[in-house]
Amino acid sequence: AQSVTQLDSQVPVFEEAPVELRCNYSSSVSVYLFWYVQYPNQGLQLLLKYLSGSTLVESINGFEAEFNKSQTSFHLRKPSVHISDTAEYFCAVSDLAGGYQKVTFGTGTKLQVIP
Amino acid sequence: NAGVTQTPKFRVLKTGQSMTLLCAQDMNHEYMYWYRQDPGMGLRLIHYSVGEGTTAKGEVPDGYNVSRLKKQNFLLGLESAAPSQTSVYFCASSSAGNYGYTFGSGTRLTVV
C-alpha cells in the first residue's frame, strides 16, 4: 500500500519570499511522484512530475521539486512567490504495479501569499 | 480541445433522490476515475475504469454506481442520496504510459 503525508495544512508566506511545501510518501515499490495545484473553484492541474532520471524537476511557473529516495520525500519549492500562487497544492504518488495508474493523493496544503 | 467536461456543475438534492453525474473526455484516454473531495481529506477514489465496459471499486464506493458504455464517457450514479454524499466530485482521465491525470472542473453536490 502507498500513502502520502503533507505535513502542513496551511502555509502563509509574504509575497516575494521563498516557500517550501513538504511531502513525504511511503510505498513498497518504485513510485512516480506528482504535484497538482488547485485554484479556487477549479479542478486540479498537474504542476510537475517525477518519473525517472534527474531527481530535480521543474514547472513552467518557477516551482521545483526534488525526489529524495532515502528520505522518501518530494518537497515543492519556489524561491519567490507571487500573489497568483495562492492555491491549494496536492502531492500524489503512483506506484508502478498493476495495469493502471493508481494514484494516492495527500490531504493538500493551502498556500496563502500575503501582499 | 475541451479535455474533461463534467455536468452539471452544481446540484442540490433531497435525501433519497437519485441523480447521475456525467464525465466526458475528448483525449481518447483509456483510464477514467471519479473522486470526491472533502475538506481536510484530500481526494478519495470512488470508482475507476480501465477501459470501455469495465469498472472497478475504489476507496469509497458505497452508495455509488458507475458505467462506462463508451470510451469517452464515465457516469457516476447516486441511487438514493444521503447528506454524507455532500461533496465536490471530480472526474479525471489518463492514458497508458503518460503519467498524470487531467481533471474536470468538478461538480458541487449538496444533499439536504
Tab-separated table of C-alpha atoms in Angstrom:
chain	number	residue	atom	x	y	z
A	1	ALA	CA	0.000	0.000	0.000
A	2	GLN	CA	1.136	3.537	-0.671
A	3	SER	CA	0.453	6.702	1.271
A	4	VAL	CA	1.244	10.401	1.131
A	5	THR	CA	1.690	12.806	4.035
A	6	GLN	CA	1.567	16.553	3.632
A	7	LEU	CA	2.649	17.862	6.990
A	8	ASP	CA	1.281	21.389	6.675
A	9	SER	CA	-2.384	22.065	6.021
A	10	GLN	CA	-1.790	25.810	5.572
A	11	VAL	CA	1.319	27.823	4.767
A	12	PRO	CA	1.168	31.634	4.869
A	13	VAL	CA	4.078	33.435	3.214
A	14	PHE	CA	4.777	37.007	2.202
A	15	GLU	CA	4.964	37.916	-1.467
A	16	GLU	CA	8.457	37.511	-2.958
A	17	ALA	CA	9.547	35.276	-0.076
A	18	PRO	CA	10.637	31.655	-0.641
A	19	VAL	CA	8.362	28.760	0.209
A	20	GLU	CA	8.656	25.024	0.730
A	21	LEU	CA	5.664	22.688	0.841
A	22	ARG	CA	6.541	19.368	2.377
A	23	CYS	CA	5.546	15.936	1.124
A	24	ASN	CA	6.564	12.513	2.348
A	25	TYR	CA	5.431	9.224	0.888
A	26	SER	CA	5.590	5.547	1.655
A	27	SER	CA	5.491	2.707	-0.808
A	28	SER	CA	6.848	-0.796	-1.054
A	29	VAL	CA	7.703	-0.412	-4.729
A	30	SER	CA	9.194	2.201	-7.015
A	31	VAL	CA	6.958	5.198	-7.495
A	32	TYR	CA	6.078	8.134	-9.646
A	33	LEU	CA	5.532	11.422	-7.813
A	34	PHE	CA	3.388	14.421	-8.664
A	35	TRP	CA	2.380	17.851	-7.501
A	36	TYR	CA	-1.016	19.193	-8.504
A	37	VAL	CA	-2.349	22.714	-7.963
A	38	GLN	CA	-5.972	23.656	-7.393
A	39	TYR	CA	-7.089	27.258	-7.750
A	40	PRO	CA	-10.371	28.281	-6.080
A	41	ASN	CA	-13.438	26.649	-7.621
A	42	GLN	CA	-11.399	24.792	-10.195
A	43	GLY	CA	-10.200	21.255	-10.793
A	44	LEU	CA	-6.680	20.066	-10.116
A	45	GLN	CA	-3.944	20.790	-12.635
A	46	LEU	CA	-0.706	18.884	-12.952
A	47	LEU	CA	2.157	21.129	-11.818
A	48	LEU	CA	5.129	18.794	-12.184
A	49	LYS	CA	6.028	15.128	-12.023
A	50	TYR	CA	8.960	12.854	-11.320
A	51	LEU	CA	9.056	9.643	-13.329
A	52	SER	CA	12.744	8.820	-13.598
A	53	GLY	CA	16.110	10.409	-14.342
A	54	SER	CA	17.070	13.714	-12.749
A	55	THR	CA	15.758	13.964	-9.231
A	56	LEU	CA	15.105	17.694	-9.617
A	57	VAL	CA	12.048	18.567	-11.684
A	58	GLU	CA	10.735	21.987	-12.582
A	59	SER	CA	7.452	23.543	-13.617
A	60	ILE	CA	6.927	26.324	-16.148
A	61	ASN	CA	5.955	28.849	-13.456
A	62	GLY	CA	9.079	28.598	-11.296
A	63	PHE	CA	8.258	25.772	-8.899
A	64	GLU	CA	10.641	22.873	-8.444
A	65	ALA	CA	10.587	19.623	-6.510
A	66	GLU	CA	13.335	17.199	-5.608
A	67	PHE	CA	12.884	13.471	-5.266
A	68	ASN	CA	14.809	12.176	-2.268
A	69	LYS	CA	14.606	8.413	-2.153
A	70	SER	CA	16.470	7.986	1.127
A	71	GLN	CA	14.150	10.397	2.926
A	72	THR	CA	11.081	9.345	0.890
A	73	SER	CA	10.296	12.986	0.257
A	74	PHE	CA	9.225	15.141	-2.671
A	75	HIS	CA	9.126	18.696	-1.323
A	76	LEU	CA	7.910	21.551	-3.508
A	77	ARG	CA	9.837	24.828	-3.504
A	78	LYS	CA	9.724	28.251	-5.085
A	79	PRO	CA	12.379	30.913	-4.439
A	80	SER	CA	9.988	33.865	-4.750
A	81	VAL	CA	6.214	33.548	-4.593
A	82	HIS	CA	3.585	35.749	-6.229
A	83	ILE	CA	0.027	36.558	-5.240
A	84	SER	CA	-1.118	34.380	-8.132
A	85	ASP	CA	0.456	31.330	-6.464
A	86	THR	CA	-2.259	31.370	-3.804
A	87	ALA	CA	-3.896	27.967	-4.210
A	88	GLU	CA	-4.082	24.517	-2.697
A	89	TYR	CA	-1.292	22.110	-3.577
A	90	PHE	CA	-1.616	18.341	-3.570
A	91	CYS	CA	1.213	15.853	-3.542
A	92	ALA	CA	0.453	12.474	-5.110
A	93	VAL	CA	2.163	9.122	-5.524
A	94	SER	CA	1.580	6.449	-8.110
A	95	ASP	CA	3.146	3.025	-7.931
A	96	LEU	CA	4.344	1.025	-10.864
A	97	ALA	CA	2.491	-2.177	-10.041
A	98	GLY	CA	-0.718	-3.191	-11.725
A	99	GLY	CA	-2.195	-2.459	-15.102
A	100	TYR	CA	-3.305	1.072	-14.476
A	101	GLN	CA	-2.106	4.196	-12.794
A	102	LYS	CA	-3.338	4.071	-9.219
A	103	VAL	CA	-2.715	7.441	-7.613
A	104	THR	CA	-2.930	8.306	-3.934
A	105	PHE	CA	-3.304	11.972	-3.044
A	106	GLY	CA	-2.218	13.821	0.069
A	107	THR	CA	-4.660	15.954	2.030
A	108	GLY	CA	-3.391	19.179	0.482
A	109	THR	CA	-1.537	22.312	1.612
A	110	LYS	CA	-3.140	25.709	1.220
A	111	LEU	CA	-0.584	28.294	0.219
A	112	GLN	CA	-1.630	31.810	1.142
A	113	VAL	CA	0.554	34.545	-0.296
A	114	ILE	CA	0.320	37.744	1.719
A	115	PRO	CA	0.828	41.092	-0.092
B	1	ASN	CA	-9.648	20.852	-27.063
B	2	ALA	CA	-12.119	20.632	-24.184
B	3	GLY	CA	-10.248	17.997	-22.123
B	4	VAL	CA	-12.525	16.639	-19.387
B	5	THR	CA	-16.044	18.056	-19.103
B	6	GLN	CA	-18.307	17.462	-16.127
B	7	THR	CA	-22.016	18.129	-15.972
B	8	PRO	CA	-23.741	19.511	-14.029
B	9	LYS	CA	-21.507	21.964	-12.170
B	10	PHE	CA	-23.858	22.396	-9.224
B	11	ARG	CA	-26.766	20.387	-7.884
B	12	VAL	CA	-28.913	20.292	-4.766
B	13	LEU	CA	-30.686	17.030	-3.985
B	14	LYS	CA	-33.118	15.993	-1.318
B	15	THR	CA	-32.298	12.929	0.736
B	16	GLY	CA	-33.386	9.823	-1.125
B	17	GLN	CA	-33.339	11.356	-4.595
B	18	SER	CA	-31.216	9.928	-7.359
B	19	MET	CA	-29.015	11.574	-9.944
B	20	THR	CA	-26.306	10.898	-12.493
B	21	LEU	CA	-23.111	12.886	-12.969
B	22	LEU	CA	-21.658	12.840	-16.455
B	23	CYS	CA	-17.983	12.959	-17.350
B	24	ALA	CA	-16.828	13.251	-20.942
B	25	GLN	CA	-13.254	13.344	-22.267
B	26	ASP	CA	-12.084	14.000	-25.792
B	27	MET	CA	-8.461	12.876	-25.433
B	28	ASN	CA	-9.019	9.177	-26.201
B	29	HIS	CA	-7.770	8.278	-22.708
B	30	GLU	CA	-8.092	4.670	-21.631
B	31	TYR	CA	-8.488	5.293	-17.914
B	32	MET	CA	-11.136	7.306	-16.141
B	33	TYR	CA	-11.746	7.994	-12.452
B	34	TRP	CA	-14.275	9.509	-10.084
B	35	TYR	CA	-13.050	11.193	-6.901
B	36	ARG	CA	-14.748	13.069	-4.131
B	37	GLN	CA	-13.072	15.946	-2.344
B	38	ASP	CA	-13.931	16.823	1.230
B	39	PRO	CA	-12.232	19.432	3.461
B	40	GLY	CA	-9.130	18.077	5.170
B	41	MET	CA	-9.417	14.688	3.470
B	42	GLY	CA	-7.869	15.291	0.093
B	43	LEU	CA	-9.233	13.307	-2.828
B	44	ARG	CA	-10.666	9.856	-2.353
B	45	LEU	CA	-11.218	7.444	-5.219
B	46	ILE	CA	-14.816	6.282	-5.628
B	47	HIS	CA	-14.680	4.145	-8.783
B	48	TYR	CA	-12.440	3.848	-11.784
B	49	SER	CA	-12.414	2.322	-15.262
B	50	VAL	CA	-9.503	0.889	-17.230
B	51	GLY	CA	-11.448	0.677	-20.465
B	52	GLU	CA	-14.810	0.701	-22.173
B	53	GLY	CA	-17.222	-1.666	-20.474
B	54	THR	CA	-15.075	-2.200	-17.369
B	55	THR	CA	-15.353	-0.577	-13.943
B	56	ALA	CA	-13.898	-1.242	-10.518
B	57	LYS	CA	-14.333	-0.054	-6.934
B	58	GLY	CA	-12.038	2.454	-5.381
B	59	GLU	CA	-11.556	3.522	-1.799
B	60	VAL	CA	-15.089	4.779	-1.021
B	61	PRO	CA	-17.548	3.063	-3.416
B	62	ASP	CA	-20.556	2.572	-1.132
B	63	GLY	CA	-23.669	4.411	-2.284
B	64	TYR	CA	-22.366	4.966	-5.808
B	65	ASN	CA	-22.539	3.127	-9.100
B	66	VAL	CA	-20.759	3.785	-12.377
B	67	SER	CA	-20.941	2.843	-16.013
B	68	ARG	CA	-18.644	3.245	-18.990
B	69	LEU	CA	-20.559	2.224	-22.062
B	70	LYS	CA	-18.460	4.441	-24.332
B	71	LYS	CA	-14.748	5.086	-24.055
B	72	GLN	CA	-15.205	8.839	-23.799
B	73	ASN	CA	-17.917	8.827	-21.104
B	74	PHE	CA	-17.900	7.807	-17.452
B	75	LEU	CA	-21.135	8.139	-15.473
B	76	LEU	CA	-21.434	8.304	-11.697
B	77	GLY	CA	-24.824	7.484	-10.196
B	78	LEU	CA	-26.290	8.064	-6.782
B	79	GLU	CA	-29.341	5.839	-6.357
B	80	SER	CA	-30.533	7.241	-3.014
B	81	ALA	CA	-28.665	10.357	-1.987
B	82	ALA	CA	-27.639	10.874	1.641
B	83	PRO	CA	-26.315	14.022	3.380
B	84	SER	CA	-22.950	12.248	3.761
B	85	GLN	CA	-22.624	12.428	-0.009
B	86	THR	CA	-22.472	16.214	0.065
B	87	SER	CA	-19.127	16.863	-1.563
B	88	VAL	CA	-17.290	18.106	-4.621
B	89	TYR	CA	-16.941	15.386	-7.230
B	90	PHE	CA	-14.106	15.324	-9.720
B	91	CYS	CA	-13.686	13.210	-12.785
B	92	ALA	CA	-10.220	12.566	-14.197
B	93	SER	CA	-8.709	10.659	-17.072
B	94	SER	CA	-5.284	9.392	-18.048
B	95	SER	CA	-3.644	7.427	-20.811
B	96	ALA	CA	-1.437	4.380	-20.580
B	97	GLY	CA	2.209	5.366	-20.354
B	98	ASN	CA	1.556	9.084	-19.865
B	99	TYR	CA	1.508	9.501	-16.155
B	100	GLY	CA	-0.547	12.407	-14.953
B	101	TYR	CA	-4.261	12.989	-14.671
B	102	THR	CA	-6.408	15.502	-16.497
B	103	PHE	CA	-9.188	16.691	-14.205
B	104	GLY	CA	-12.595	18.149	-14.886
B	105	SER	CA	-13.707	21.324	-13.143
B	106	GLY	CA	-15.869	19.485	-10.628
B	107	THR	CA	-19.499	19.095	-9.569
B	108	ARG	CA	-20.553	20.612	-6.269
B	109	LEU	CA	-23.326	18.429	-4.822
B	110	THR	CA	-25.365	19.283	-1.758
B	111	VAL	CA	-27.765	16.750	-0.273
B	112	VAL	CA	-30.322	18.230	2.132
